[in-house]
Structure formats: C-alpha cells, structure tokens
PDB file of C-alpha atoms in Angstrom:
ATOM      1  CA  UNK C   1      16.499   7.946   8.933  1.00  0.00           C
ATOM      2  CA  UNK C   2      17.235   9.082   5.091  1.00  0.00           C
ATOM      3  CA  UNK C   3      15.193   8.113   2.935  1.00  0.00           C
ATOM      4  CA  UNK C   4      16.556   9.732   0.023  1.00  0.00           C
ATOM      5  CA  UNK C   5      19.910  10.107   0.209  1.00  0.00           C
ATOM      6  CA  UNK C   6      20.522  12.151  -3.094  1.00  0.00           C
ATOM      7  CA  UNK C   7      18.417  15.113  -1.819  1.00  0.00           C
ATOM      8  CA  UNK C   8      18.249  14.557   2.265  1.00  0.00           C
ATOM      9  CA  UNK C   9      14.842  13.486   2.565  1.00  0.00           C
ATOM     10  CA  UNK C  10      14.433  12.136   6.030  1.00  0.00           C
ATOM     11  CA  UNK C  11      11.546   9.864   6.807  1.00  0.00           C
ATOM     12  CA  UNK C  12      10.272  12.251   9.202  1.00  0.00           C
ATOM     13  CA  UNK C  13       9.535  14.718   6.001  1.00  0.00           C
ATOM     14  CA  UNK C  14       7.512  12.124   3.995  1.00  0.00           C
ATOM     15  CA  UNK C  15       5.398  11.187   6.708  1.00  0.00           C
ATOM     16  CA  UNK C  16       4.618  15.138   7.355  1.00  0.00           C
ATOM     17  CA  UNK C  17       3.458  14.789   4.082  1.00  0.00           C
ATOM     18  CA  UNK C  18       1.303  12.313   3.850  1.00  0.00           C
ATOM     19  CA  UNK C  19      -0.085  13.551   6.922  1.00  0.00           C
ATOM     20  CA  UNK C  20      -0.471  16.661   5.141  1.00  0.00           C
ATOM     21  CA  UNK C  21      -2.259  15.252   2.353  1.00  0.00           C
ATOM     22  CA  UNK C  22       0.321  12.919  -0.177  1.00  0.00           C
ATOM     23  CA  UNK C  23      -1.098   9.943  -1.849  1.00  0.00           C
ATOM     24  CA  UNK C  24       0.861   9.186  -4.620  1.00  0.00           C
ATOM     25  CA  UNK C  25       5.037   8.870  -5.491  1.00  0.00           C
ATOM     26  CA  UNK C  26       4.021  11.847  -7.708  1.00  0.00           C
ATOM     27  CA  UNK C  27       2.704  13.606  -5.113  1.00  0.00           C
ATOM     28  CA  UNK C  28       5.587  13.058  -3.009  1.00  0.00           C
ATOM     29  CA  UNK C  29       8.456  14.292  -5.946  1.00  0.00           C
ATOM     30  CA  UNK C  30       6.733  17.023  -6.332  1.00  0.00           C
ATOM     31  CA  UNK C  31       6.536  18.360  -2.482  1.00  0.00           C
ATOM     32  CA  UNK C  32      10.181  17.034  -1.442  1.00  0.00           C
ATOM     33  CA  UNK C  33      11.959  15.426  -4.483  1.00  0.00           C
ATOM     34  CA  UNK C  34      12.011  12.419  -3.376  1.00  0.00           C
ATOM     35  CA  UNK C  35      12.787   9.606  -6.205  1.00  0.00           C
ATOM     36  CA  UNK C  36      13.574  12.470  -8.646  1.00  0.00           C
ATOM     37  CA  UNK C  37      17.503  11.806  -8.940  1.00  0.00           C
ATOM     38  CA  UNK C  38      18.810   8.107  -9.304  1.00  0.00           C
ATOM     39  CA  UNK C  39      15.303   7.075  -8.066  1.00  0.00           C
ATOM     40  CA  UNK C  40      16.680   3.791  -5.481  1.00  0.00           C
ATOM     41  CA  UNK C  41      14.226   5.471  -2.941  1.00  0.00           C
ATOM     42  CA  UNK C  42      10.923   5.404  -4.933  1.00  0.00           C
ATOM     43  CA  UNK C  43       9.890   1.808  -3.517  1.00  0.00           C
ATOM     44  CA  UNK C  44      10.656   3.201   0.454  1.00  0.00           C
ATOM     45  CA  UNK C  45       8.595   6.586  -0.490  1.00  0.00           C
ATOM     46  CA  UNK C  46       6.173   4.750  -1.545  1.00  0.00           C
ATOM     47  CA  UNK C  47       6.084   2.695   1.926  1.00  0.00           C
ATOM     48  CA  UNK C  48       5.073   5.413   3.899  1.00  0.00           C
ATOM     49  CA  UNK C  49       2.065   6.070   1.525  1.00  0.00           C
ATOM     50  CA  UNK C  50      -1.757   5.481   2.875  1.00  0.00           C
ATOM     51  CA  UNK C  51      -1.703   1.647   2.402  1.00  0.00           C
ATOM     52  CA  UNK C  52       1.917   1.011   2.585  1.00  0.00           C
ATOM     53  CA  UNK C  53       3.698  -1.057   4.786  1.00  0.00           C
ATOM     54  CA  UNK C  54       5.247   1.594   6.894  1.00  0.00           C
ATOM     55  CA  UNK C  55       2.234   4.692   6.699  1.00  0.00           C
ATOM     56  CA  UNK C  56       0.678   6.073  10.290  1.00  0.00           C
ATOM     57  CA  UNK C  57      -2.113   7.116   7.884  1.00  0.00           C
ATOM     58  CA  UNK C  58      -5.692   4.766   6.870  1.00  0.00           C
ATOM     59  CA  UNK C  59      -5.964   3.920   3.706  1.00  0.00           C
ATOM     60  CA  UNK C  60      -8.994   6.347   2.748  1.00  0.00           C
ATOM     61  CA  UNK C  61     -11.601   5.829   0.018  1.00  0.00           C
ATOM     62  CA  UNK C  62     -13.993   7.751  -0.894  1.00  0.00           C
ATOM     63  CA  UNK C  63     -17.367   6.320  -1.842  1.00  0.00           C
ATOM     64  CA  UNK C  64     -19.170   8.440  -4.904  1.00  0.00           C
ATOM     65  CA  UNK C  65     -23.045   8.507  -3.493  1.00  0.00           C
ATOM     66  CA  UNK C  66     -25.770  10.885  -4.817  1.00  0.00           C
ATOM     67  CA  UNK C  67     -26.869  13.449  -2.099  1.00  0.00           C
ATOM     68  CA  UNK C  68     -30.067  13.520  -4.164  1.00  0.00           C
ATOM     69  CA  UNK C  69     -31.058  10.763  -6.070  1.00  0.00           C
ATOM     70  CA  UNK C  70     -32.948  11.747  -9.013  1.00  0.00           C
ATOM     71  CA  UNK C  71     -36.720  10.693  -8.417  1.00  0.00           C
ATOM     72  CA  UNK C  72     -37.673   8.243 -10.976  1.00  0.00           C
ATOM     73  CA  UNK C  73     -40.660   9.094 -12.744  1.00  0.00           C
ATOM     74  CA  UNK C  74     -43.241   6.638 -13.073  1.00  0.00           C
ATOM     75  CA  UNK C  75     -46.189   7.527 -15.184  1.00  0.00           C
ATOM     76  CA  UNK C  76     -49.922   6.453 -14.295  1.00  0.00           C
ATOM     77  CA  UNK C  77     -52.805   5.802 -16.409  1.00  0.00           C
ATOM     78  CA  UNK C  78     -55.195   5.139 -14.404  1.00  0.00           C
ATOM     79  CA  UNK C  79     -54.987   3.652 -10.643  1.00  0.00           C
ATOM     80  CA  UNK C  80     -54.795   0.291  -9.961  1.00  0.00           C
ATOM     81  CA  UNK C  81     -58.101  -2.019  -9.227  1.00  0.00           C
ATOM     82  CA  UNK C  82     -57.256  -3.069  -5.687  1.00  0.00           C
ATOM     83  CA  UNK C  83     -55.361   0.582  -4.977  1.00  0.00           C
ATOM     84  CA  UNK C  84     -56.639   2.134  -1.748  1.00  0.00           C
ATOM     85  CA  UNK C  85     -54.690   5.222  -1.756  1.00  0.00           C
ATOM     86  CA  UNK C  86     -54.926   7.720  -0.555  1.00  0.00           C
ATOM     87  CA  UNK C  87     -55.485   6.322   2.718  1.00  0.00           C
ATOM     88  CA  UNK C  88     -58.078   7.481   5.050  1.00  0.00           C
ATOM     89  CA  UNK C  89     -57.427   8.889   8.221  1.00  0.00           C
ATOM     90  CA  UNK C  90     -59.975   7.222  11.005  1.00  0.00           C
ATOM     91  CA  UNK C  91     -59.583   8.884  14.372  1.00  0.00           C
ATOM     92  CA  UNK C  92     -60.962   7.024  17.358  1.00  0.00           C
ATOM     93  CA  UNK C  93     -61.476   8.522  21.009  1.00  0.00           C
TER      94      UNK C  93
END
C-alpha cells in the first residue's frame, strides 16, 4: 500500500525504517521523503512510528540511571556513643 503517493513511498519502506531505527516524522522525511510534498501522508507516517497505531515496533524508552553513583560524603567527628563498629569477628569450632 502507498503511503505517500507524491513520492511512492510504500508502507513496506517506512516500516523498514523504523525497524531500522526511525522515531520521529523528521526522521522519516529525511530517509524517504515522506510528508515532504503536499504533506496529506504525515498523520499515516506517523502511524507506523514506535507507539503508533499501526508500528510492529515497542515503544522504547530509555531510562537515564547512573552506572556509578557518586558516594556521598558524610563527615565524622567523632563516633557515635552506642557505635560498635568495626565489628569483631568471633570464630567458634
């Protein structure tokens, strides 16, 4: 099936490239011109987009956490009354 008509864009083509890596309407002009003439396709482009009614791909997010948390820094006067650390070590046979 067209899905733009003005510069033979088949579905077939957008969904290689979403597969291939598409998210946006932007990203799809620029790969296959699609929406880039009279622009009566953009909403059906934009179908086949992760999240869209018609795309074969999940809707992927990506979730920004630290591979290293920065250690907070907590600074000590002196120990705490009731503080048993470190810990002895009691081995028993």
């Amino acid at each position: 099936m067209y899905i733009c008509v003005c510069n033979a864009i088949t579905e077939r083509q957008v969904r290689a490239s979403v597969d291939g890596g598409a998210t946006t309407l932007s990203d799809l002009q620029f790969e296959l011109g699609v929406a880039t003439c009279c622009g009566c396709c953009a909403a059906t482009a934009a179908e086949y987009l992760p999240g869209g009614r018609c795309s074969s791909v999940c809707d992927v997010r990506s979730i920004a956490v630290p591979v290293n948390p920065p250690a907070t820094m907590v600074e000590s006067v002196a120990p705490a009354a009731n503080s048993s650390f470190p810990i002895p070590l009691v081995a028993t046979a």
